[in-house]
Amino acid sequence: GPESRRMLATTHWDGGPTGDATLFLDPVNWAGDVLPGPADTAVLGATGASPTITLSGITSAGQIEIARDIRLSNGEIRSSVVTATGGARLVIGAANVGNVLDGVTLSCDVKMEGGVTCRNGLTLNGTVELPGGTGIGFVGTQTLGGTGTVVFPAGGGRSGLYAGSSGMTLTIGSGITVRGGRAPFVVNNSNDNEARIGAADGVYPVTVVNEGTIIAEGVDRQGVGRLIEIRPSQRGPFINIGTIRADGAGVLNARSLLTSTGAAIASSGGVLTLASDNWASPDGWTAPGGLTVDGGTLNLVGRFSAEGLHLDRFSRTGGTVNVAGRLANVGRTLALNAVTGDFRLDGGWIAGGTV
């Protein structure tokens, strides 16, 4: 049949009588004194002194084109595409509840001052930094898609990509890159600085699937390696289909690993830890996509087996491999050779078999 198209009308921001108004949901601030709706493109260009525009409430404008910053302050954007020119950004205000993105595409950069909850998927085609005290929470099974970048900058505090409801799956899409990390700072057995991808505190079970690229990299000002924690939950797995990498002294902990059919790399002084929890099968996690050590440290933790390591796909150039968990080897052979290099027992054990 004929193709169905939605033709968007254009509604321009005029900033009210002075041009300096800031309230998105006040009709007087739009040309014709009419708010943009689902069939409209809302265009926010320069008016007056072009102060930051504030959205406190709900908009379902079909498309929002910004040439100046717009701040969510207990605001919600539904089913909209946000695009930007001239370096304009979507600013997520300091409220940790009340900011919502529901089925939104962000083709713009995002400045995080607080938290935001996502429903029905988020497409990110810009860059978002997650400093301490901020986070993107996902409620219900969904995907962080698009071609954008999530950066965990150096500094203090906790931030993350959080799965916020029990039984959900959070997928990092194939075009997404997550990078950086936060240097750990432990107080009273609790990591006071954390960059997390996974379950919010107290939420389980949660599954995390990575189809994109996650890279822990660099050091903080004290020279401590920056850490990213992939932490689904104690009763939910992490599945890697894309790339996970610890590079340049960065530290990447992949907890609750079930399987890695993608790339898992420890390079240039990076430390990559692969770990499973007790819910896993007796032979534990597997890495059919192969493991690569290129001047980094690979820690093998939890339960795993000789077959599960897929040593035929192992790549080694220097670095260190530590066995810090239980390697199930009964009736099997752990075939170390010039390609795999030495494996170092570091608090772990090899259960049976031949080495």
Coordinates of N, CA and C in Angstrom, one line a residue, residues 105-339:
T105 N 15.1 10.0 21.0 CA 16.4 10.0 20.2 C 17.1 11.3 20.5
L106 N 18.3 11.2 21.0 CA 19.1 12.4 21.3 C 20.3 12.5 20.3
S107 N 20.1 13.3 19.3 CA 21.2 13.6 18.3 C 21.8 14.9 18.7
C108 N 22.3 14.9 20.0 CA 22.9 16.1 20.6 C 23.8 15.6 21.7
D109 N 24.6 16.5 22.2 CA 25.4 16.2 23.4 C 24.5 16.5 24.7
V110 N 24.8 15.8 25.8 CA 24.1 15.9 27.0 C 25.0 16.3 28.1
K111 N 24.6 17.3 28.9 CA 25.3 17.6 30.1 C 24.5 17.1 31.3
M112 N 25.1 16.3 32.2 CA 24.4 15.7 33.3 C 24.7 16.5 34.6
E113 N 23.7 17.0 35.2 CA 23.8 17.6 36.5 C 23.1 16.8 37.6
G114 N 22.3 15.8 37.2 CA 21.6 14.9 38.1 C 21.3 13.6 37.4
G115 N 20.1 13.1 37.6 CA 19.7 11.8 37.1 C 18.6 11.9 36.1
V116 N 18.4 10.9 35.3 CA 17.2 10.8 34.4 C 16.8 9.3 34.2
T117 N 15.5 9.1 34.1 CA 15.0 7.8 33.9 C 14.5 7.6 32.5
C118 N 14.9 6.5 31.9 CA 14.6 6.2 30.5 C 13.5 5.1 30.5
R119 N 12.6 5.3 29.6 CA 11.6 4.2 29.3 C 11.5 4.0 27.8
N120 N 11.2 2.8 27.4 CA 11.0 2.5 25.9 C 12.2 2.8 25.1
G121 N 13.4 2.7 25.6 CA 14.6 2.8 24.8 C 15.1 4.2 24.7
L122 N 16.4 4.3 24.6 CA 17.1 5.6 24.4 C 18.0 5.4 23.2
T123 N 17.9 6.3 22.2 CA 18.9 6.4 21.1 C 19.8 7.6 21.3
L124 N 21.1 7.3 21.5 CA 22.0 8.4 21.7 C 23.0 8.5 20.6
N125 N 23.0 9.6 19.9 CA 23.9 9.9 18.8 C 24.9 11.0 19.1
G126 N 24.9 11.4 20.3 CA 25.9 12.5 20.8 C 26.8 11.9 21.9
T127 N 27.3 12.8 22.7 CA 28.2 12.4 23.8 C 27.5 12.8 25.1
V128 N 27.6 11.9 26.1 CA 27.1 12.3 27.5 C 28.2 11.9 28.4
E129 N 28.6 12.8 29.3 CA 29.5 12.6 30.4 C 28.7 12.3 31.7
L130 N 29.1 11.3 32.5 CA 28.5 11.0 33.7 C 29.4 11.2 34.9
P131 N 29.5 12.5 35.4 CA 30.3 12.7 36.6 C 29.6 12.2 37.8
G132 N 30.4 12.2 38.9 CA 29.8 11.7 40.2 C 28.5 12.3 40.5
G133 N 27.6 11.5 41.1 CA 26.3 12.0 41.5 C 25.3 12.0 40.4
T134 N 25.6 11.5 39.2 CA 24.6 11.5 38.1 C 24.4 10.1 37.6
G135 N 23.4 9.9 36.8 CA 23.2 8.5 36.3 C 22.0 8.5 35.3
I136 N 22.0 7.5 34.5 CA 20.9 7.2 33.5 C 20.3 5.9 34.0
G137 N 19.1 6.0 34.4 CA 18.4 4.8 34.8 C 17.4 4.3 33.8
F138 N 17.4 3.0 33.6 CA 16.5 2.3 32.7 C 15.5 1.5 33.4
V139 N 14.2 1.7 33.1 CA 13.1 1.0 33.8 C 12.4 0.1 32.8
G140 N 12.5 -1.2 32.9 CA 12.0 -2.2 32.0 C 13.0 -2.5 30.9
T141 N 12.9 -3.7 30.3 CA 13.9 -4.2 29.3 C 14.0 -3.2 28.2
Q142 N 15.2 -2.8 27.8 CA 15.4 -1.8 26.8 C 16.8 -1.7 26.3
T143 N 17.0 -1.0 25.3 CA 18.4 -0.8 24.7 C 18.8 0.6 24.6
L144 N 20.1 0.8 25.0 CA 20.7 2.1 24.7 C 21.4 2.0 23.4
G145 N 20.7 2.6 22.4 CA 21.1 2.4 21.0 C 21.7 3.7 20.4
G146 N 22.0 3.7 19.1 CA 22.5 4.8 18.4 C 24.0 4.7 18.2
T147 N 24.7 5.8 17.9 CA 26.1 5.8 17.6 C 26.9 6.7 18.6
G148 N 26.4 6.9 19.7 CA 26.9 7.9 20.6 C 28.0 7.3 21.6
T149 N 28.5 8.2 22.5 CA 29.5 7.8 23.4 C 29.1 8.2 24.8
V150 N 29.3 7.3 25.8 CA 29.1 7.6 27.2 C 30.5 7.7 27.9
V151 N 30.8 8.8 28.5 CA 32.1 9.0 29.2 C 31.9 9.0 30.7
F152 N 32.7 8.2 31.4 CA 32.9 8.3 32.8 C 34.1 9.1 33.1
P153 N 34.0 10.4 33.4 CA 35.2 11.2 33.6 C 35.8 10.9 34.9
A154 N 37.1 11.3 35.1 CA 37.8 11.2 36.3 C 37.2 12.1 37.4
G155 N 37.4 11.7 38.6 CA 36.8 12.5 39.7 C 36.1 11.7 40.7
G156 N 35.5 12.3 41.7 CA 34.9 11.5 42.8 C 33.4 11.3 42.6
G157 N 32.8 10.4 43.5 CA 31.4 10.1 43.5 C 31.1 8.9 42.6
R158 N 29.8 8.5 42.7 CA 29.3 7.4 41.9 C 28.4 7.9 40.7
S159 N 28.5 7.1 39.6 CA 27.6 7.4 38.5 C 27.5 6.1 37.7
G160 N 26.5 6.1 36.8 CA 26.4 4.8 36.1 C 25.2 4.8 35.1
L161 N 25.2 3.7 34.4 CA 24.1 3.3 33.5 C 23.4 2.2 34.3
Y162 N 22.2 2.5 34.9 CA 21.6 1.7 35.9 C 20.3 1.0 35.4
A163 N 20.2 -0.3 35.6 CA 19.0 -1.1 35.4 C 18.2 -1.0 36.6
G164 N 17.0 -0.4 36.5 CA 16.2 0.0 37.7 C 15.0 -0.9 38.0
S165 N 14.8 -2.0 37.3 CA 13.6 -2.8 37.6 C 14.0 -4.3 37.5
S166 N 13.4 -5.1 38.4 CA 13.8 -6.5 38.5 C 13.3 -7.2 37.3
G167 N 14.1 -8.2 36.8 CA 13.8 -9.0 35.7 C 14.0 -8.4 34.3
M168 N 14.6 -7.3 34.3 CA 14.9 -6.6 33.0 C 16.2 -6.9 32.4
T169 N 16.3 -6.6 31.1 CA 17.6 -6.8 30.4 C 18.0 -5.4 29.9
L170 N 19.2 -5.0 30.2 CA 19.7 -3.7 29.6 C 20.8 -4.1 28.6
T171 N 20.5 -3.6 27.4 CA 21.4 -3.9 26.2 C 22.2 -2.6 25.8
I172 N 23.5 -2.7 25.8 CA 24.3 -1.6 25.2 C 24.4 -1.9 23.7
G173 N 23.9 -1.0 22.9 CA 23.8 -1.3 21.4 C 25.1 -1.3 20.7
S174 N 25.1 -1.9 19.5 CA 26.3 -2.1 18.8 C 27.1 -0.9 18.4
G175 N 26.4 0.3 18.3 CA 27.1 1.5 17.9 C 27.5 2.4 19.1
I176 N 27.3 1.9 20.3 CA 27.5 2.7 21.5 C 28.9 2.4 22.0
T177 N 29.7 3.4 22.4 CA 31.0 3.3 23.1 C 30.8 3.9 24.5
V178 N 31.2 3.1 25.5 CA 31.3 3.5 26.9 C 32.8 3.5 27.3
R179 N 33.3 4.6 27.8 CA 34.8 4.7 28.1 C 35.1 5.5 29.3
G180 N 36.3 5.4 29.7 CA 36.8 6.2 30.9 C 36.8 5.4 32.1
G181 N 36.2 5.9 33.2 CA 36.2 5.2 34.5 C 36.5 6.1 35.6
R182 N 36.3 5.6 36.8 CA 36.6 6.4 38.0 C 37.5 5.6 39.0
A183 N 38.5 6.3 39.5 CA 39.5 5.7 40.4 C 38.8 5.3 41.7
P184 N 38.9 4.0 42.1 CA 38.2 3.5 43.3 C 38.7 4.2 44.5
F185 N 37.8 4.5 45.5 CA 38.1 5.1 46.7 C 37.3 4.4 47.8
V186 N 37.8 3.5 48.5 CA 37.1 2.6 49.4 C 37.0 3.2 50.8
V187 N 35.8 3.4 51.3 CA 35.5 3.8 52.7 C 34.6 2.9 53.4
N188 N 35.0 2.3 54.5 CA 34.2 1.4 55.3 C 33.7 0.2 54.4
N189 N 34.6 -0.3 53.6 CA 34.4 -1.5 52.7 C 33.4 -1.2 51.6
S190 N 33.2 0.1 51.4 CA 32.3 0.5 50.3 C 33.0 1.4 49.3
N191 N 32.9 1.1 48.0 CA 33.6 1.9 47.0 C 32.8 3.2 46.9
D192 N 33.4 4.3 47.4 CA 32.8 5.6 47.3 C 32.9 6.3 46.0
N193 N 33.8 5.8 45.1 CA 33.9 6.3 43.7 C 33.6 5.1 42.9
E194 N 32.6 5.2 42.0 CA 32.2 4.1 41.1 C 31.6 4.5 39.8
A195 N 32.1 3.8 38.8 CA 31.4 4.0 37.5 C 30.8 2.6 37.1
R196 N 29.5 2.5 37.1 CA 28.8 1.2 37.1 C 28.0 1.1 35.8
I197 N 28.0 -0.1 35.2 CA 27.0 -0.5 34.2 C 26.3 -1.7 34.8
G198 N 25.0 -1.6 35.1 CA 24.4 -2.7 35.7 C 23.2 -2.4 36.6
A199 N 23.0 -3.3 37.6 CA 21.8 -3.1 38.4 C 22.0 -2.0 39.4
A200 N 20.9 -1.2 39.6 CA 20.9 -0.2 40.7 C 20.9 -1.0 42.0
D201 N 21.4 -0.4 43.1 CA 21.4 -1.1 44.4 C 20.1 -1.6 44.7
G202 N 20.1 -2.9 45.2 CA 18.9 -3.6 45.6 C 18.0 -4.1 44.5
V203 N 18.4 -4.0 43.3 CA 17.5 -4.5 42.2 C 18.1 -5.8 41.6
Y204 N 17.3 -6.8 41.5 CA 17.8 -8.1 40.9 C 16.5 -9.0 40.6
P205 N 16.6 -9.9 39.7 CA 17.7 -10.2 38.8 C 17.7 -9.2 37.7
V206 N 18.9 -8.9 37.1 CA 19.1 -8.0 36.0 C 20.1 -8.7 35.1
T207 N 19.8 -8.7 33.8 CA 20.8 -9.1 32.7 C 21.3 -7.9 32.0
V208 N 22.6 -7.9 31.8 CA 23.3 -6.9 31.0 C 23.9 -7.5 29.8
V209 N 23.6 -7.0 28.6 CA 24.1 -7.5 27.3 C 24.9 -6.4 26.7
N210 N 26.2 -6.6 26.4 CA 27.0 -5.6 25.6 C 27.2 -6.0 24.2
E211 N 26.6 -5.2 23.3 CA 26.8 -5.4 21.9 C 27.8 -4.3 21.3
G212 N 28.1 -3.4 22.2 CA 29.0 -2.2 21.8 C 30.4 -2.4 22.2
T213 N 31.0 -1.3 22.6 CA 32.4 -1.2 23.1 C 32.5 -0.6 24.4
I214 N 33.0 -1.3 25.4 CA 33.2 -0.8 26.8 C 34.7 -0.8 27.0
I215 N 35.3 0.4 27.3 CA 36.7 0.6 27.5 C 37.0 1.3 28.8
A216 N 37.6 0.6 29.8 CA 38.2 1.3 30.9 C 39.6 1.8 30.6
E217 N 39.9 3.0 30.8 CA 41.1 3.6 30.4 C 41.6 4.7 31.2
G218 N 43.0 4.8 31.3 CA 43.6 6.0 31.9 C 43.7 5.9 33.4
V219 N 44.3 7.0 34.0 CA 44.5 7.1 35.4 C 44.0 8.4 35.9
D220 N 43.7 8.5 37.2 CA 43.3 9.8 37.8 C 44.6 10.7 38.1
R221 N 44.4 11.8 38.8 CA 45.5 12.7 39.0 C 46.5 12.1 40.0
Q222 N 46.1 11.1 40.8 CA 47.0 10.4 41.7 C 47.7 9.2 41.0
G223 N 47.4 9.0 39.8 CA 48.0 7.9 39.1 C 47.3 6.5 39.3
V224 N 46.1 6.6 39.9 CA 45.4 5.3 40.1 C 44.5 5.0 38.9
G225 N 44.6 3.7 38.5 CA 43.8 3.3 37.3 C 42.3 3.5 37.4
R226 N 41.7 4.0 36.4 CA 40.2 4.3 36.4 C 39.5 3.0 36.1
L227 N 38.4 2.8 36.9 CA 37.7 1.6 37.0 C 36.3 1.7 36.4
I228 N 35.9 0.7 35.6 CA 34.4 0.5 35.2 C 34.0 -0.8 35.8
E229 N 32.9 -0.8 36.5 CA 32.3 -2.1 37.0 C 31.1 -2.5 36.1
I230 N 31.1 -3.7 35.5 CA 30.0 -4.2 34.9 C 29.3 -5.2 35.9
R231 N 28.2 -4.8 36.5 CA 27.6 -5.5 37.6 C 26.1 -5.7 37.4
P232 N 25.7 -6.8 36.7 CA 24.3 -7.0 36.5 C 23.6 -7.2 37.8
S233 N 23.7 -8.3 38.5 CA 23.2 -8.6 39.8 C 23.6 -10.0 40.2
Q234 N 23.5 -10.4 41.4 CA 23.9 -11.7 41.8 C 23.1 -12.8 41.2
R235 N 22.0 -12.5 40.7 CA 21.1 -13.5 40.1 C 20.9 -13.3 38.6
G236 N 21.7 -12.4 38.0 CA 21.5 -12.2 36.6 C 22.8 -12.1 35.9
P237 N 22.9 -12.5 34.6 CA 24.2 -12.6 33.9 C 24.6 -11.4 33.2
F238 N 25.9 -11.3 32.9 CA 26.5 -10.4 31.9 C 26.9 -11.2 30.7
I239 N 26.4 -10.8 29.5 CA 26.7 -11.4 28.2 C 27.4 -10.4 27.3
N240 N 28.6 -10.8 26.9 CA 29.4 -9.9 26.0 C 29.4 -10.4 24.6
I241 N 28.8 -9.6 23.7 CA 28.8 -9.9 22.3 C 29.7 -8.9 21.5
G242 N 30.0 -7.8 22.1 CA 30.8 -6.7 21.5 C 32.2 -6.8 21.9
T243 N 32.7 -5.7 22.5 CA 34.1 -5.6 22.9 C 34.2 -5.1 24.3
I244 N 34.9 -5.7 25.2 CA 35.2 -5.2 26.5 C 36.7 -5.1 26.6
R245 N 37.2 -4.0 27.1 CA 38.7 -3.8 27.1 C 39.1 -2.9 28.3
A246 N 40.3 -3.3 28.9 CA 41.0 -2.5 29.8 C 42.3 -2.1 29.2
D247 N 42.5 -0.8 29.1 CA 43.6 -0.2 28.4 C 44.2 0.9 29.1
G248 N 45.5 1.1 28.9 CA 46.2 2.3 29.5 C 46.1 2.4 31.0
A249 N 46.3 1.3 31.7 CA 46.2 1.3 33.2 C 44.7 1.3 33.7
G250 N 43.7 1.4 32.8 CA 42.4 1.3 33.2 C 42.0 -0.1 33.8
V251 N 41.0 -0.2 34.6 CA 40.6 -1.4 35.2 C 39.1 -1.7 34.9
L252 N 38.8 -2.9 34.3 CA 37.5 -3.3 33.9 C 37.1 -4.6 34.6
N253 N 36.1 -4.5 35.5 CA 35.6 -5.7 36.2 C 34.3 -6.2 35.6
A254 N 34.3 -7.3 34.9 CA 33.1 -7.9 34.3 C 32.6 -9.0 35.3
R255 N 31.6 -8.6 36.1 CA 31.1 -9.5 37.1 C 29.9 -10.3 36.5
S256 N 29.6 -11.5 37.1 CA 28.5 -12.3 36.7 C 28.5 -12.7 35.2
L257 N 29.8 -12.8 34.7 CA 29.9 -13.2 33.3 C 29.3 -14.5 33.0
L258 N 28.5 -14.6 32.0 CA 28.0 -15.9 31.5 C 28.8 -16.4 30.3
T259 N 28.9 -15.5 29.3 CA 29.6 -15.9 28.1 C 30.1 -14.6 27.4
S260 N 31.2 -14.7 26.8 CA 31.8 -13.7 25.9 C 32.1 -14.2 24.5
T261 N 31.1 -14.0 23.6 CA 31.3 -14.4 22.2 C 32.0 -13.2 21.5
G262 N 32.2 -12.1 22.1 CA 32.9 -11.0 21.5 C 34.3 -10.9 21.9
A263 N 34.9 -9.8 21.9 CA 36.3 -9.6 22.2 C 36.5 -9.2 23.7
A264 N 37.5 -9.8 24.4 CA 37.8 -9.4 25.8 C 39.3 -9.2 25.8
I265 N 39.7 -7.9 26.1 CA 41.1 -7.5 25.8 C 41.7 -6.8 27.1
A266 N 42.9 -7.2 27.4 CA 43.7 -6.5 28.4 C 45.0 -6.0 27.8
S267 N 45.1 -4.6 27.6 CA 46.2 -4.1 26.8 C 46.8 -2.9 27.5
S268 N 48.1 -2.7 27.2 CA 48.9 -1.5 27.6 C 48.7 -1.2 29.1
G269 N 48.9 -2.2 30.0 CA 48.8 -1.9 31.4 C 47.5 -2.0 32.0
G270 N 46.4 -2.2 31.2 CA 45.1 -2.4 31.7 C 44.9 -3.7 32.4
V271 N 43.9 -3.7 33.3 CA 43.6 -4.9 34.1 C 42.1 -5.3 33.9
L272 N 41.9 -6.4 33.3 CA 40.6 -7.0 32.9 C 40.3 -8.2 33.8
T273 N 39.2 -8.1 34.6 CA 38.8 -9.2 35.5 C 37.5 -9.8 34.9
L274 N 37.6 -11.1 34.7 CA 36.4 -11.8 34.3 C 35.9 -12.7 35.4
A275 N 34.7 -12.6 35.9 CA 34.3 -13.3 37.1 C 32.8 -13.8 36.9
S276 N 32.5 -14.9 37.6 CA 31.1 -15.4 37.6 C 30.7 -15.5 39.1
D277 N 29.4 -15.6 39.3 CA 28.9 -15.9 40.6 C 28.4 -17.3 40.7
N278 N 27.9 -17.7 41.9 CA 27.6 -19.1 42.2 C 26.4 -19.7 41.4
W279 N 25.6 -18.8 40.8 CA 24.5 -19.3 40.1 C 24.9 -19.9 38.8
A280 N 26.1 -19.7 38.3 CA 26.5 -20.2 37.0 C 26.6 -21.7 37.0
S281 N 26.7 -22.3 35.9 CA 26.9 -23.7 35.7 C 28.1 -24.2 36.4
P282 N 28.3 -25.5 36.6 CA 29.5 -26.0 37.3 C 30.8 -25.7 36.6
D283 N 30.7 -25.5 35.3 CA 31.9 -25.2 34.5 C 32.0 -23.6 34.3
G284 N 31.0 -22.9 34.8 CA 31.1 -21.4 34.9 C 31.1 -20.7 33.6
W285 N 31.7 -19.6 33.5 CA 31.7 -18.7 32.4 C 32.5 -19.3 31.2
T286 N 32.2 -18.8 30.0 CA 32.9 -19.2 28.8 C 33.3 -18.0 28.0
A287 N 34.3 -18.2 27.2 CA 34.8 -17.1 26.3 C 35.1 -17.6 24.9
P288 N 34.0 -18.0 24.2 CA 34.2 -18.6 22.8 C 34.7 -17.5 21.8
G289 N 34.6 -16.2 22.2 CA 35.1 -15.2 21.3 C 36.6 -15.0 21.4
G290 N 37.2 -15.6 22.4 CA 38.7 -15.5 22.5 C 39.1 -14.5 23.6
L291 N 40.3 -14.6 24.1 CA 40.8 -13.7 25.1 C 42.1 -13.1 24.6
T292 N 42.3 -11.8 24.8 CA 43.6 -11.2 24.3 C 44.3 -10.5 25.4
V293 N 45.6 -10.8 25.6 CA 46.4 -10.1 26.5 C 47.5 -9.5 25.7
D294 N 47.6 -8.2 25.7 CA 48.6 -7.4 25.0 C 49.2 -6.4 25.9
G295 N 50.1 -6.9 26.8 CA 50.7 -6.0 27.7 C 49.9 -5.6 28.9
G296 N 48.8 -6.3 29.1 CA 47.9 -6.0 30.2 C 47.9 -7.2 31.2
T297 N 46.9 -7.1 32.1 CA 46.7 -8.2 33.1 C 45.3 -8.7 33.0
L298 N 45.2 -10.0 32.9 CA 43.9 -10.7 32.8 C 43.7 -11.6 34.0
N299 N 42.7 -11.2 34.8 CA 42.4 -12.0 36.0 C 41.2 -12.9 35.7
L300 N 41.4 -14.2 35.9 CA 40.3 -15.2 35.7 C 39.8 -15.6 37.1
V301 N 38.5 -15.2 37.3 CA 37.9 -15.3 38.7 C 36.6 -16.1 38.6
G302 N 36.2 -16.7 39.7 CA 34.9 -17.4 39.7 C 35.1 -18.8 39.2
R303 N 34.2 -19.4 38.5 CA 34.2 -20.7 37.9 C 34.4 -20.7 36.4
F304 N 35.3 -21.5 35.9 CA 35.6 -21.6 34.5 C 36.3 -22.9 34.2
S305 N 36.4 -23.3 33.0 CA 37.0 -24.6 32.6 C 38.0 -24.4 31.5
A306 N 38.8 -25.4 31.3 CA 39.8 -25.4 30.2 C 39.1 -25.1 28.9
E307 N 38.0 -25.9 28.6 CA 37.2 -25.7 27.4 C 36.7 -24.3 27.3
G308 N 36.1 -23.8 28.4 CA 35.5 -22.5 28.4 C 36.4 -21.3 28.1
L309 N 37.7 -21.6 28.3 CA 38.7 -20.5 28.0 C 39.0 -20.4 26.5
H310 N 38.7 -21.5 25.8 CA 38.9 -21.5 24.3 C 40.3 -21.1 24.0
L311 N 41.3 -21.8 24.5 CA 42.7 -21.4 24.3 C 43.1 -21.5 22.9
D312 N 42.4 -22.1 22.0 CA 42.7 -22.1 20.6 C 42.5 -20.7 20.0
R313 N 41.8 -19.8 20.7 CA 41.5 -18.5 20.3 C 42.2 -17.4 21.2
F314 N 43.1 -17.9 22.0 CA 43.8 -17.0 22.9 C 44.9 -16.3 22.2
S315 N 45.1 -15.0 22.5 CA 46.2 -14.2 21.9 C 47.0 -13.6 23.0
R316 N 48.3 -13.7 22.9 CA 49.1 -13.3 24.1 C 50.4 -12.5 23.5
T317 N 50.5 -11.3 24.0 CA 51.8 -10.6 23.8 C 52.2 -10.0 25.1
G318 N 53.0 -10.6 25.8 CA 53.4 -10.1 27.2 C 52.3 -10.1 28.1
G319 N 52.4 -9.3 29.1 CA 51.3 -9.2 30.1 C 51.3 -10.4 31.1
T320 N 50.2 -10.4 31.9 CA 50.1 -11.4 32.9 C 48.7 -12.0 32.9
V321 N 48.6 -13.4 33.1 CA 47.4 -14.0 33.3 C 47.3 -14.7 34.7
N322 N 46.4 -14.2 35.5 CA 46.2 -14.7 36.9 C 45.0 -15.6 37.0
V323 N 45.2 -16.8 37.5 CA 44.1 -17.7 37.9 C 43.7 -17.5 39.3
A324 N 42.6 -16.8 39.5 CA 42.2 -16.4 40.9 C 40.9 -17.0 41.3
G325 N 40.4 -18.0 40.5 CA 39.2 -18.7 40.7 C 39.4 -20.2 40.6
R326 N 38.3 -20.9 40.4 CA 38.3 -22.3 40.3 C 38.3 -22.7 38.8
L327 N 39.3 -23.3 38.3 CA 39.4 -23.8 37.0 C 39.0 -25.3 37.0
A328 N 37.8 -25.6 36.5 CA 37.4 -27.0 36.4 C 38.1 -27.8 35.3
N329 N 38.9 -28.8 35.8 CA 39.8 -29.5 34.8 C 39.7 -31.0 34.9
V330 N 38.8 -31.5 35.7 CA 38.7 -33.0 35.9 C 38.5 -33.7 34.5
G331 N 39.4 -34.7 34.2 CA 39.3 -35.4 33.0 C 39.7 -34.6 31.8
R332 N 40.4 -33.5 32.0 CA 40.7 -32.6 30.9 C 42.1 -32.2 30.9
T333 N 42.5 -31.4 29.9 CA 43.9 -31.0 29.8 C 43.9 -29.5 29.6
L334 N 44.6 -28.7 30.4 CA 44.8 -27.3 30.2 C 46.1 -27.2 29.4
A335 N 46.0 -26.9 28.1 CA 47.1 -27.0 27.2 C 47.8 -25.6 27.0
L336 N 48.7 -25.3 28.0 CA 49.4 -24.1 27.9 C 50.6 -24.3 26.9
N337 N 50.9 -23.2 26.1 CA 51.9 -23.3 25.1 C 52.6 -21.9 24.9
A338 N 53.4 -21.8 23.9 CA 54.1 -20.6 23.6 C 53.1 -19.5 23.3
V339 N 52.0 -19.8 22.8 CA 51.0 -18.7 22.4 C 50.3 -18.2 23.7

